[in-house]
Amino acid sequence: MKETVRHTVTAALPYANGPLHIGHIAGAYLPADIYVRSLRARGKEVLFVCGSDEHGAAITIRAMKEGSTPRAIVDKYHVLMRDAFRDLGIAFDIYHRTSSELHTRTSQDFFLQLHRNGAFTEQEEQQYYDEEAKQFLADRYITGTCPNCGNTNAYGDQCEKCGSALSPKDLIDPRSTLSGSTPVLKPTKHWYLPMERSQQWVEEWINTGVLDGELQHDAGEWKPQVLGQCNSWLKDGLRPRAMTRDLDWGVPVPLPGAEGKVLYVWLDAPIGYISATKQWALDHGQDWEKWWKADDTRLLHFIGKDNIVFHCIIFPILLKQHGGFILPQNVPANEFLNLEGQKISTSRNWAVWLHEYIERWPDRQDELRYALASILPEFKDAEFTWKDFQDKNNNELVAILGNFVQRVLVLCEKFYGGQAPEPAGGTDQDTMLWAELNAIPDRVSADIDRFRFRDALAGAMNAARLGNKYLTDTEPWKLQKSDPERTRTVLFNSLRITAALSVWLEPFLPFTAKKLRGMLGLGELRWDEALRADLIRPDMPLGKPEHLFKPIVDEEIKAEVDRLHAMQPQPTEEKKEQKAPAAAVEAKANITFDDFSKLDLRIGTITAAEKVAKADKLLKLTIDIGEAAPRTVVSGIAQHFDPAALPGQQVLLLANLEPRKLKGIESQGMVLMAEDAEGRLHFVRPPGPLPPGSGVR
């Protein structure tokens, strides 16, 4: 594997059919921004690209709902998303759009090269057709019941409830979103990518990092949930996937006889990363190819869990079939962010919209960045609550970081007229302080490189904690009377800690870092300059002390929670009357408390899931309940859940059920489920993440 010279970092292209919410930010964009800012601080050559995904059926559906046109929709939401990213400090080198002429040319050229390389097969297929609307239906124009989880509103390409990848013919009781009628099947021709031809090399490349006999990446660095979802697909066997669609909004297929057809959005959209790079190169007089074709370039895709297969399997196949392109060295996908005990839902308005947050909380971008960075769903789903947002601000940003900086600058203003003091000799206490501080930057950067941004943020904040402890232990406000020389040293050291914080926190809190540098009269600093001895010079003027953060009061939080609930669509009177209460399950005979106390109920986290061979109803689950080794549990839920979507799911486990063998597998417990009136199963789980092994009583 060649040494990395430059980094191409992409963040998932958001659909331009609606605004951004905090789930999007925590899923892909904030982690990517932290990573890129860290690379730049360390002097790395990096290009950070993104843009609006402006094609596909979702755009046309939104246009129909709003009585508008696809062009008007994408123009509206492209600007809204671009500005919201900018206002939150997400520092893309370019934020492009897939409706540009450059993107159309790039996508068509890419498709034609694939066609020349024999990458496609032409196939006439039976596709759903809406006889009322008189048009073929793209995947997103069809909804129906998911065959895996029973969701009655699954789309023709994916169930957004369980995450299963689908085709329209998989749906039970399909219906057209255009007219609401049941569609019929009619023949149409499409160009397919026969992915089964790539099964062997994809499997080897993902799991070992080896491609064409050469090591391309370290598979041990890939997140387990990413590998798990990919291997679930690979285990089922890759199948052909159509790369064209019958639509009038998108990149036209550049072949004779393909009138009325456009490129499949999952061929079109990833090429948006390449066309964005081309546009950036044109704007800056640079060569775009080194960012996508040089083997000393490290390519990384930051995405959410619902895009894993497209970035780890389909797009790499397309790149390799085209020829000349590098493949990603990592795809550090995050899990989902939930909100106040529920899944974020754009259709139900259960979301914190980014542009609205910025309007309601002006100049409080870093407070949101901090709260989200501290709970990023890096390996399992996480939850945002407004109360936690308040606590993070008041107990950490205000009480730890802000308090430290404020005390240092106020004391320098009081004792030295707003100038940095000249230090006297150090003590053993100072030596211990610098030993702890010197260990921070390598630890923080290592955590960032491993995509453990929560740990990295905690490590950077430790510098502020050390600073507060140093002030508390030395009490310079008292020491000034008895030992002014020692006071000068303490406050000089504290100013140096403040300077270091402006560097170490910059990837997470860029607005705050800029304020800190302004207070100290410092310019931009590299990562390795954070503890430079001459950053703070005796008698250098300091800025006026100011509060970096202000407390958030209960009334502000209550207003946000009330607003969230008020946005929920209210059922009509007709629907209220039609909704009959579910029949209660018949009560069983009473048991004694001693009987109940024998049950060992624990919270567990699913770490792996797979289907049991020759058993349609069974899944083999690997569950962490805090023991030395995880448990193996066989559960009859295969007809309700996609195993690829289960890692990270928390469950309620009956842990002391006598082990029994099912299909030759010893099952070491039972996952407890709830069943609704329609017979659908639901996990019984805590409202927020708990440590595996937590008891239930």
XYZ file of C-alpha atoms in Angstrom, residues 82 162 407 504 531:
5
model
C -25.615 25.024 1.031
C -35.674 -1.806 8.435
C -10.919 33.150 34.915
C -7.099 21.140 19.722
C 2.300 23.935 22.820
